[in-house]
Amino acid sequence: MGRASGRAVTISAIAAEAGVSVPTVSRVLNGRSDVAPGTRERVEQLLRHHEYRRPSRRQGQACLIDLVFDDLDSPWALEIVRGVEEVVHAAGAGTVVSAIHSRASDRRQWLDNLRVRATDAVILVLTDLDGELGAELERLDVPAVAIDPAGVPALDLPTIGVTNWSGAVSATEHLIGLGHRRIAHISGRPGLWCTRSRLDGYRAGLSSAGLQPAAELVVEGDFGYESGYRAGVHLLGLAEPPTAVFAANDQMAMGVYEALRRSGRRVPDDVSVVGFDDLPSSRWASPPMTTVRQPLTELGRMASQMALRMVGGESIEGPRVELATELVVRESTAAR
């Protein structure tokens, strides 16, 4: 809150006086570029007039960053936590890690806790980023950053992701270069941005080589080990099984490993396998897995750096940042 004539002023009051929405005032405060120049000038004049300042923590009280996931049962989440904690700890701040399990009651409880903790910023790793959540964060005047949302989020905030499409293209082209033509794809959870991008990249890789993806070679998974195993069993049961499988993440690729092992087949002698993520377990697999590395720890680092900058009132460049993926070739792929 700011002060004018001894009276506290909120961003809601600033918005009402300027004739704009609360999110617009928030965008101006966070230095976002997607505000019309005339509107920005009007809001900034009012902020100066009312001597608005973000509420600051008491002297000696550490900055606090909330990191919230849908769930924490994936090694993928651990890599994100590692990157966030590294930056936040170095800045002398604190981190609170939560999981809301996509349940409305859990989300409500988390928001209530957020209010009590007086959290300075939030890093969201959630599939459901809706306007209601955005409104709650606006009311609390808490800046937020999203990592790899399900799609274009309904609320206006900076997002960080990876080049899912080009990573999937490189995985598919790698298998084609080894002479494979019947290449299967196990997709991730339906409706997610990364799922669509990786499936589109697989199709684009085939298309660039003049190949058409066979419908029976695309199997839906959910990013879990069990779904990868089930998909592997299904694919191996086809009249003409694939000679290579590109799974949309490492955990499903490990499920394919198990399906091959139980059927008496070997990786990569009988079927080549490629994953996506480059989790530590992919390096320990037998054989070590060829996979697309997405910089999960770096995603956490960058998100926390952005969050800390927003707490300090600095501007953020652009609404979305994408970090590059990289194909890591190991021993799970071989020439046809």
mmCIF file of C-alpha atoms in Angstrom:
data_model
loop_
_atom_site.group_PDB
_atom_site.id
_atom_site.type_symbol
_atom_site.label_atom_id
_atom_site.label_comp_id
_atom_site.label_asym_id
_atom_site.label_seq_id
_atom_site.Cartn_x
_atom_site.Cartn_y
_atom_site.Cartn_z
ATOM 1 C CA MET A 1 0.000 0.000 0.000
ATOM 2 C CA GLY A 2 1.041 3.580 -0.600
ATOM 3 C CA ARG A 3 0.237 6.787 1.277
ATOM 4 C CA ALA A 4 -1.489 10.011 0.242
ATOM 5 C CA SER A 5 -2.551 12.601 2.824
ATOM 6 C CA GLY A 6 -1.994 9.989 5.537
ATOM 7 C CA ARG A 7 -4.461 7.578 3.900
ATOM 8 C CA ALA A 8 -3.509 4.101 2.628
ATOM 9 C CA VAL A 9 -4.125 3.415 -1.060
ATOM 10 C CA THR A 10 -4.370 0.032 -2.762
ATOM 11 C CA ILE A 11 -3.835 -0.964 -6.373
ATOM 12 C CA SER A 12 -7.604 -1.455 -6.576
ATOM 13 C CA ALA A 13 -8.050 2.242 -5.730
ATOM 14 C CA ILE A 14 -5.410 3.218 -8.286
ATOM 15 C CA ALA A 15 -7.179 1.085 -10.903
ATOM 16 C CA ALA A 16 -10.554 2.666 -10.145
ATOM 17 C CA GLU A 17 -9.158 6.197 -10.353
ATOM 18 C CA ALA A 18 -7.347 5.438 -13.610
ATOM 19 C CA GLY A 19 -10.395 3.713 -15.104
ATOM 20 C CA VAL A 20 -8.497 0.462 -15.755
ATOM 21 C CA SER A 21 -8.440 -3.063 -14.330
ATOM 22 C CA VAL A 22 -6.359 -4.191 -11.375
ATOM 23 C CA PRO A 23 -4.283 -6.514 -13.633
ATOM 24 C CA THR A 24 -3.387 -3.480 -15.793
ATOM 25 C CA VAL A 25 -2.027 -1.616 -12.761
ATOM 26 C CA SER A 26 -0.130 -4.779 -11.781
ATOM 27 C CA ARG A 27 1.402 -4.993 -15.261
ATOM 28 C CA VAL A 28 2.583 -1.383 -14.979
ATOM 29 C CA LEU A 29 4.066 -2.090 -11.540
ATOM 30 C CA ASN A 30 5.896 -5.134 -12.908
ATOM 31 C CA GLY A 31 7.258 -3.247 -15.914
ATOM 32 C CA ARG A 32 5.368 -5.319 -18.474
ATOM 33 C CA SER A 33 5.458 -4.055 -22.059
ATOM 34 C CA ASP A 34 1.866 -5.034 -22.965
ATOM 35 C CA VAL A 35 0.231 -1.819 -21.737
ATOM 36 C CA ALA A 36 -0.793 1.052 -24.044
ATOM 37 C CA PRO A 37 1.577 4.071 -23.622
ATOM 38 C CA GLY A 38 -1.265 6.444 -22.659
ATOM 39 C CA THR A 39 -2.607 4.022 -20.076
ATOM 40 C CA ARG A 40 0.862 3.406 -18.665
ATOM 41 C CA GLU A 41 1.487 7.141 -18.292
ATOM 42 C CA ARG A 42 -1.878 7.701 -16.550
ATOM 43 C CA VAL A 43 -1.282 4.854 -14.093
ATOM 44 C CA GLU A 44 2.309 5.889 -13.378
ATOM 45 C CA GLN A 45 1.196 9.470 -12.652
ATOM 46 C CA LEU A 46 -1.320 8.187 -10.111
ATOM 47 C CA LEU A 47 1.238 5.866 -8.539
ATOM 48 C CA ARG A 48 3.609 8.800 -8.119
ATOM 49 C CA HIS A 49 0.841 11.087 -6.837
ATOM 50 C CA HIS A 50 -0.198 8.594 -4.173
ATOM 51 C CA GLU A 51 3.439 7.663 -3.458
ATOM 52 C CA TYR A 52 2.517 4.025 -3.908
ATOM 53 C CA ARG A 53 5.042 1.465 -2.707
ATOM 54 C CA ARG A 54 4.726 -2.301 -2.551
ATOM 55 C CA PRO A 55 4.381 -3.524 1.030
ATOM 56 C CA SER A 56 7.861 -4.385 2.266
ATOM 57 C CA ARG A 57 8.842 -6.907 4.875
ATOM 58 C CA ARG A 58 10.025 -5.752 8.238
ATOM 59 C CA GLN A 59 13.745 -5.200 8.620
ATOM 60 C CA GLY A 60 15.518 -8.522 9.112
ATOM 61 C CA GLN A 61 12.605 -10.527 7.743
ATOM 62 C CA ALA A 62 13.619 -12.702 4.777
ATOM 63 C CA CYS A 63 11.881 -12.656 1.407
ATOM 64 C CA LEU A 64 9.653 -15.706 0.902
ATOM 65 C CA ILE A 65 8.956 -17.477 -2.408
ATOM 66 C CA ASP A 66 6.139 -20.013 -2.765
ATOM 67 C CA LEU A 67 6.704 -22.878 -5.227
ATOM 68 C CA VAL A 68 3.504 -24.806 -5.937
ATOM 69 C CA PHE A 69 3.002 -27.974 -8.019
ATOM 70 C CA ASP A 70 0.032 -30.088 -9.023
ATOM 71 C CA ASP A 71 1.886 -32.959 -7.356
ATOM 72 C CA LEU A 72 5.359 -33.910 -6.198
ATOM 73 C CA ASP A 73 5.450 -37.585 -7.153
ATOM 74 C CA SER A 74 7.704 -37.082 -10.177
ATOM 75 C CA PRO A 75 11.502 -36.788 -10.342
ATOM 76 C CA TRP A 76 10.767 -33.995 -12.854
ATOM 77 C CA ALA A 77 9.452 -31.882 -9.951
ATOM 78 C CA LEU A 78 12.569 -32.551 -7.869
ATOM 79 C CA GLU A 79 14.799 -31.076 -10.580
ATOM 80 C CA ILE A 80 12.665 -27.900 -10.631
ATOM 81 C CA VAL A 81 12.879 -27.641 -6.835
ATOM 82 C CA ARG A 82 16.652 -28.029 -7.014
ATOM 83 C CA GLY A 83 17.004 -25.047 -9.347
ATOM 84 C CA VAL A 84 14.626 -22.815 -7.388
ATOM 85 C CA GLU A 85 16.215 -23.578 -4.035
ATOM 86 C CA GLU A 86 19.709 -22.895 -5.384
ATOM 87 C CA VAL A 87 18.866 -19.329 -6.425
ATOM 88 C CA VAL A 88 16.529 -18.482 -3.546
ATOM 89 C CA HIS A 89 18.990 -19.744 -0.935
ATOM 90 C CA ALA A 90 21.845 -17.755 -2.515
ATOM 91 C CA ALA A 91 19.665 -14.638 -2.301
ATOM 92 C CA GLY A 92 19.113 -15.161 1.416
ATOM 93 C CA ALA A 93 15.430 -15.820 0.870
ATOM 94 C CA GLY A 94 13.177 -18.720 1.851
ATOM 95 C CA THR A 95 11.198 -21.260 -0.166
ATOM 96 C CA VAL A 96 7.879 -22.943 0.637
ATOM 97 C CA VAL A 97 7.063 -25.979 -1.547
ATOM 98 C CA SER A 98 3.434 -27.099 -1.848
ATOM 99 C CA ALA A 99 1.358 -29.584 -3.842
ATOM 100 C CA ILE A 100 -2.354 -28.994 -4.474
ATOM 101 C CA HIS A 101 -3.111 -32.221 -6.399
ATOM 102 C CA SER A 102 -5.495 -30.322 -8.736
ATOM 103 C CA ARG A 103 -8.157 -30.294 -5.995
ATOM 104 C CA ALA A 104 -10.185 -27.128 -5.385
ATOM 105 C CA SER A 105 -10.060 -27.599 -1.605
ATOM 106 C CA ASP A 106 -6.262 -27.929 -1.650
ATOM 107 C CA ARG A 107 -5.930 -24.842 -3.829
ATOM 108 C CA ARG A 108 -8.175 -22.854 -1.476
ATOM 109 C CA GLN A 109 -6.094 -23.946 1.506
ATOM 110 C CA TRP A 110 -2.883 -23.020 -0.290
ATOM 111 C CA LEU A 111 -4.239 -19.532 -1.067
ATOM 112 C CA ASP A 112 -5.279 -19.088 2.565
ATOM 113 C CA ASN A 113 -1.789 -20.115 3.686
ATOM 114 C CA LEU A 114 -0.292 -17.753 1.119
ATOM 115 C CA ARG A 115 -2.162 -14.860 2.680
ATOM 116 C CA VAL A 116 -1.055 -15.779 6.205
ATOM 117 C CA ARG A 117 2.596 -16.209 5.191
ATOM 118 C CA ALA A 118 2.728 -12.812 3.452
ATOM 119 C CA THR A 119 4.506 -14.496 0.550
ATOM 120 C CA ASP A 120 6.492 -12.115 -1.664
ATOM 121 C CA ALA A 121 6.192 -14.043 -4.972
ATOM 122 C CA VAL A 122 4.865 -17.308 -6.366
ATOM 123 C CA ILE A 123 6.263 -19.802 -8.873
ATOM 124 C CA LEU A 124 3.423 -21.848 -10.373
ATOM 125 C CA VAL A 125 4.016 -25.309 -11.849
ATOM 126 C CA LEU A 126 0.343 -26.032 -12.434
ATOM 127 C CA THR A 127 -1.691 -27.305 -15.367
ATOM 128 C CA ASP A 128 -4.758 -25.230 -14.424
ATOM 129 C CA LEU A 129 -3.994 -21.514 -14.515
ATOM 130 C CA ASP A 130 -7.400 -19.866 -14.600
ATOM 131 C CA GLY A 131 -8.726 -16.370 -14.113
ATOM 132 C CA GLU A 132 -9.947 -17.100 -10.578
ATOM 133 C CA LEU A 133 -6.428 -17.952 -9.444
ATOM 134 C CA GLY A 134 -5.136 -14.808 -11.128
ATOM 135 C CA ALA A 135 -7.748 -12.671 -9.373
ATOM 136 C CA GLU A 136 -6.750 -14.114 -5.987
ATOM 137 C CA LEU A 137 -3.081 -13.371 -6.606
ATOM 138 C CA GLU A 138 -3.971 -9.848 -7.765
ATOM 139 C CA ARG A 139 -5.980 -9.249 -4.591
ATOM 140 C CA LEU A 140 -2.996 -10.389 -2.551
ATOM 141 C CA ASP A 141 -0.696 -8.270 -4.757
ATOM 142 C CA VAL A 142 1.658 -11.241 -5.158
ATOM 143 C CA PRO A 143 3.684 -11.374 -8.402
ATOM 144 C CA ALA A 144 3.808 -14.794 -10.082
ATOM 145 C CA VAL A 145 5.795 -16.728 -12.680
ATOM 146 C CA ALA A 146 4.545 -19.929 -14.364
ATOM 147 C CA ILE A 147 6.708 -22.863 -15.489
ATOM 148 C CA ASP A 148 5.497 -24.913 -18.464
ATOM 149 C CA PRO A 149 1.744 -24.241 -18.182
ATOM 150 C CA ALA A 150 -0.779 -26.523 -19.883
ATOM 151 C CA GLY A 151 -1.501 -23.926 -22.535
ATOM 152 C CA VAL A 152 -1.788 -20.186 -22.906
ATOM 153 C CA PRO A 153 -2.761 -19.296 -19.314
ATOM 154 C CA ALA A 154 -5.980 -17.413 -18.646
ATOM 155 C CA LEU A 155 -4.152 -15.100 -16.269
ATOM 156 C CA ASP A 156 -1.573 -12.584 -17.397
ATOM 157 C CA LEU A 157 1.860 -13.493 -16.069
ATOM 158 C CA PRO A 158 5.324 -14.346 -17.413
ATOM 159 C CA THR A 159 5.856 -18.003 -18.324
ATOM 160 C CA ILE A 160 8.950 -20.146 -18.866
ATOM 161 C CA GLY A 161 9.050 -23.302 -20.959
ATOM 162 C CA VAL A 162 11.283 -25.283 -23.296
ATOM 163 C CA THR A 163 11.435 -25.907 -27.037
ATOM 164 C CA ASN A 164 9.269 -29.032 -26.936
ATOM 165 C CA TRP A 165 8.514 -29.087 -30.663
ATOM 166 C CA SER A 166 12.102 -28.849 -31.883
ATOM 167 C CA GLY A 167 13.219 -31.377 -29.268
ATOM 168 C CA ALA A 168 10.681 -33.888 -30.573
ATOM 169 C CA VAL A 169 11.758 -33.192 -34.162
ATOM 170 C CA SER A 170 15.390 -33.920 -33.260
ATOM 171 C CA ALA A 171 14.441 -37.201 -31.523
ATOM 172 C CA THR A 172 12.421 -38.362 -34.530
ATOM 173 C CA GLU A 173 15.043 -37.325 -37.070
ATOM 174 C CA HIS A 174 17.697 -39.159 -35.042
ATOM 175 C CA LEU A 175 15.739 -42.410 -35.369
ATOM 176 C CA ILE A 176 15.096 -41.822 -39.077
ATOM 177 C CA GLY A 177 18.807 -41.227 -39.559
ATOM 178 C CA LEU A 178 19.463 -44.653 -38.061
ATOM 179 C CA GLY A 179 17.251 -46.207 -40.740
ATOM 180 C CA HIS A 180 14.023 -46.635 -38.756
ATOM 181 C CA ARG A 181 10.752 -46.149 -40.597
ATOM 182 C CA ARG A 182 8.154 -47.645 -38.247
ATOM 183 C CA ILE A 183 8.624 -45.219 -35.392
ATOM 184 C CA ALA A 184 6.006 -45.146 -32.656
ATOM 185 C CA HIS A 185 5.194 -42.255 -30.357
ATOM 186 C CA ILE A 186 3.763 -42.470 -26.830
ATOM 187 C CA SER A 187 2.208 -39.100 -26.081
ATOM 188 C CA GLY A 188 1.785 -37.484 -22.678
ATOM 189 C CA ARG A 189 -1.256 -36.387 -20.729
ATOM 190 C CA PRO A 190 -3.954 -35.073 -23.114
ATOM 191 C CA GLY A 191 -4.588 -31.338 -23.208
ATOM 192 C CA LEU A 192 -1.139 -30.218 -22.101
ATOM 193 C CA TRP A 193 0.862 -27.785 -24.204
ATOM 194 C CA CYS A 194 4.006 -29.923 -24.018
ATOM 195 C CA THR A 195 2.051 -33.037 -25.056
ATOM 196 C CA ARG A 196 0.725 -31.359 -28.189
ATOM 197 C CA SER A 197 4.082 -29.815 -29.062
ATOM 198 C CA ARG A 198 5.974 -33.106 -28.762
ATOM 199 C CA LEU A 199 3.378 -34.972 -30.815
ATOM 200 C CA ASP A 200 3.470 -32.246 -33.477
ATOM 201 C CA GLY A 201 7.275 -32.389 -33.504
ATOM 202 C CA TYR A 202 7.193 -36.168 -33.993
ATOM 203 C CA ARG A 203 4.809 -35.762 -36.928
ATOM 204 C CA ALA A 204 6.897 -32.950 -38.412
ATOM 205 C CA GLY A 205 10.057 -35.067 -38.169
ATOM 206 C CA LEU A 206 8.389 -37.901 -40.059
ATOM 207 C CA SER A 207 6.937 -35.514 -42.630
ATOM 208 C CA SER A 208 10.335 -33.941 -43.339
ATOM 209 C CA ALA A 209 11.573 -37.419 -44.346
ATOM 210 C CA GLY A 210 8.534 -38.070 -46.544
ATOM 211 C CA LEU A 211 6.969 -40.454 -44.007
ATOM 212 C CA GLN A 212 3.351 -40.513 -42.867
ATOM 213 C CA PRO A 213 2.689 -41.361 -39.192
ATOM 214 C CA ALA A 214 0.629 -44.548 -38.980
ATOM 215 C CA ALA A 215 -2.359 -44.085 -36.673
ATOM 216 C CA GLU A 216 -1.691 -47.362 -34.838
ATOM 217 C CA LEU A 217 1.812 -46.169 -33.925
ATOM 218 C CA VAL A 218 0.609 -43.198 -31.856
ATOM 219 C CA VAL A 219 -0.497 -44.303 -28.377
ATOM 220 C CA GLU A 220 -1.755 -42.028 -25.603
ATOM 221 C CA GLY A 221 -0.009 -42.107 -22.237
ATOM 222 C CA ASP A 222 -0.105 -39.897 -19.141
ATOM 223 C CA PHE A 223 3.623 -39.327 -18.438
ATOM 224 C CA GLY A 224 3.615 -42.142 -15.864
ATOM 225 C CA TYR A 225 5.764 -45.296 -15.914
ATOM 226 C CA GLU A 226 2.720 -47.595 -15.969
ATOM 227 C CA SER A 227 1.213 -45.892 -19.019
ATOM 228 C CA GLY A 228 4.527 -46.305 -20.849
ATOM 229 C CA TYR A 229 4.551 -49.990 -19.992
ATOM 230 C CA ARG A 230 0.971 -50.470 -21.187
ATOM 231 C CA ALA A 231 1.676 -48.581 -24.401
ATOM 232 C CA GLY A 232 4.792 -50.679 -24.966
ATOM 233 C CA VAL A 233 2.838 -53.913 -24.538
ATOM 234 C CA HIS A 234 0.219 -52.659 -26.992
ATOM 235 C CA LEU A 235 2.789 -51.632 -29.607
ATOM 236 C CA LEU A 236 4.696 -54.919 -29.360
ATOM 237 C CA GLY A 237 1.422 -56.773 -29.886
ATOM 238 C CA LEU A 238 0.787 -55.167 -33.273
ATOM 239 C CA ALA A 239 0.950 -57.336 -36.388
ATOM 240 C CA GLU A 240 3.874 -55.176 -37.485
ATOM 241 C CA PRO A 241 5.502 -53.770 -34.327
ATOM 242 C CA PRO A 242 7.609 -50.607 -34.469
ATOM 243 C CA THR A 243 11.379 -50.819 -34.690
ATOM 244 C CA ALA A 244 11.739 -47.643 -32.620
ATOM 245 C CA VAL A 245 9.711 -45.838 -29.951
ATOM 246 C CA PHE A 246 9.875 -42.158 -29.023
ATOM 247 C CA ALA A 247 8.185 -41.611 -25.659
ATOM 248 C CA ALA A 248 7.166 -38.115 -24.572
ATOM 249 C CA ASN A 249 9.100 -38.445 -21.305
ATOM 250 C CA ASP A 250 11.735 -40.616 -19.661
ATOM 251 C CA GLN A 251 9.373 -42.326 -17.236
ATOM 252 C CA MET A 252 7.185 -43.668 -20.042
ATOM 253 C CA ALA A 253 10.331 -44.682 -21.948
ATOM 254 C CA MET A 254 11.378 -46.718 -18.892
ATOM 255 C CA GLY A 255 7.978 -48.401 -19.031
ATOM 256 C CA VAL A 256 8.749 -49.373 -22.638
ATOM 257 C CA TYR A 257 12.071 -50.831 -21.458
ATOM 258 C CA GLU A 258 10.143 -53.101 -19.080
ATOM 259 C CA ALA A 259 7.627 -54.127 -21.747
ATOM 260 C CA LEU A 260 10.511 -55.121 -24.018
ATOM 261 C CA ARG A 261 12.292 -57.009 -21.233
ATOM 262 C CA ARG A 262 9.187 -59.033 -20.351
ATOM 263 C CA SER A 263 8.610 -59.910 -24.016
ATOM 264 C CA GLY A 264 12.157 -61.206 -24.378
ATOM 265 C CA ARG A 265 13.269 -58.335 -26.604
ATOM 266 C CA ARG A 266 16.304 -56.152 -26.080
ATOM 267 C CA VAL A 267 17.071 -52.427 -26.273
ATOM 268 C CA PRO A 268 18.345 -51.404 -28.802
ATOM 269 C CA ASP A 269 18.961 -54.719 -30.615
ATOM 270 C CA ASP A 270 15.261 -55.288 -31.271
ATOM 271 C CA VAL A 271 13.723 -51.865 -30.625
ATOM 272 C CA SER A 272 15.391 -48.475 -30.209
ATOM 273 C CA VAL A 273 13.949 -46.212 -27.500
ATOM 274 C CA VAL A 274 14.150 -42.434 -27.014
ATOM 275 C CA GLY A 275 12.808 -40.474 -24.025
ATOM 276 C CA PHE A 276 12.357 -36.817 -23.173
ATOM 277 C CA ASP A 277 13.605 -34.968 -20.037
ATOM 278 C CA ASP A 278 17.075 -36.411 -19.337
ATOM 279 C CA LEU A 279 16.329 -37.247 -15.727
ATOM 280 C CA PRO A 280 19.244 -38.723 -13.740
ATOM 281 C CA SER A 281 17.603 -42.154 -13.997
ATOM 282 C CA SER A 282 17.948 -42.093 -17.791
ATOM 283 C CA ARG A 283 21.726 -42.133 -17.395
ATOM 284 C CA TRP A 284 21.544 -45.074 -14.975
ATOM 285 C CA ALA A 285 19.173 -47.139 -17.120
ATOM 286 C CA SER A 286 20.367 -50.345 -18.754
ATOM 287 C CA PRO A 287 21.274 -49.456 -21.404
ATOM 288 C CA PRO A 288 21.727 -45.708 -20.778
ATOM 289 C CA MET A 289 18.863 -43.918 -22.505
ATOM 290 C CA THR A 290 18.987 -41.638 -25.528
ATOM 291 C CA THR A 291 16.734 -38.723 -24.602
ATOM 292 C CA VAL A 292 15.933 -35.081 -25.209
ATOM 293 C CA ARG A 293 17.367 -32.983 -22.404
ATOM 294 C CA GLN A 294 15.164 -30.207 -21.144
ATOM 295 C CA PRO A 295 16.995 -27.959 -18.674
ATOM 296 C CA LEU A 296 14.716 -28.600 -15.704
ATOM 297 C CA THR A 297 17.074 -27.223 -13.074
ATOM 298 C CA GLU A 298 17.677 -24.153 -15.211
ATOM 299 C CA LEU A 299 13.893 -23.652 -15.508
ATOM 300 C CA GLY A 300 13.756 -23.494 -11.717
ATOM 301 C CA ARG A 301 16.725 -21.141 -11.561
ATOM 302 C CA MET A 302 15.301 -18.738 -14.132
ATOM 303 C CA ALA A 303 11.825 -18.748 -12.600
ATOM 304 C CA SER A 304 13.207 -17.886 -9.170
ATOM 305 C CA GLN A 305 15.447 -15.163 -10.623
ATOM 306 C CA MET A 306 12.419 -13.635 -12.350
ATOM 307 C CA ALA A 307 10.340 -13.871 -9.172
ATOM 308 C CA LEU A 308 13.026 -12.147 -7.092
ATOM 309 C CA ARG A 309 13.368 -9.402 -9.689
ATOM 310 C CA MET A 310 9.619 -8.804 -9.648
ATOM 311 C CA VAL A 311 9.700 -8.575 -5.851
ATOM 312 C CA GLY A 312 12.370 -5.897 -6.261
ATOM 313 C CA GLY A 313 10.211 -3.965 -8.713
ATOM 314 C CA GLU A 314 12.326 -4.756 -11.778
ATOM 315 C CA SER A 315 10.812 -5.250 -15.227
ATOM 316 C CA ILE A 316 10.517 -8.646 -16.918
ATOM 317 C CA GLU A 317 11.340 -9.062 -20.604
ATOM 318 C CA GLY A 318 8.454 -10.470 -22.628
ATOM 319 C CA PRO A 319 5.518 -12.651 -21.613
ATOM 320 C CA ARG A 320 7.207 -16.013 -22.421
ATOM 321 C CA VAL A 321 10.743 -17.391 -22.382
ATOM 322 C CA GLU A 322 11.710 -20.733 -23.946
ATOM 323 C CA LEU A 323 14.927 -22.561 -23.090
ATOM 324 C CA ALA A 324 16.565 -24.811 -25.666
ATOM 325 C CA THR A 325 16.321 -28.599 -25.577
ATOM 326 C CA GLU A 326 19.150 -30.896 -26.685
ATOM 327 C CA LEU A 327 19.235 -34.470 -27.954
ATOM 328 C CA VAL A 328 21.555 -36.625 -25.832
ATOM 329 C CA VAL A 329 22.550 -39.794 -27.682
ATOM 330 C CA ARG A 330 23.388 -42.800 -25.506
ATOM 331 C CA GLU A 331 23.078 -46.563 -25.954
ATOM 332 C CA SER A 332 19.324 -47.138 -26.319
ATOM 333 C CA THR A 333 19.274 -46.363 -30.054
ATOM 334 C CA ALA A 334 21.022 -48.202 -32.861
ATOM 335 C CA ALA A 335 20.911 -48.600 -36.645
ATOM 336 C CA ARG A 336 17.975 -50.535 -38.018
#
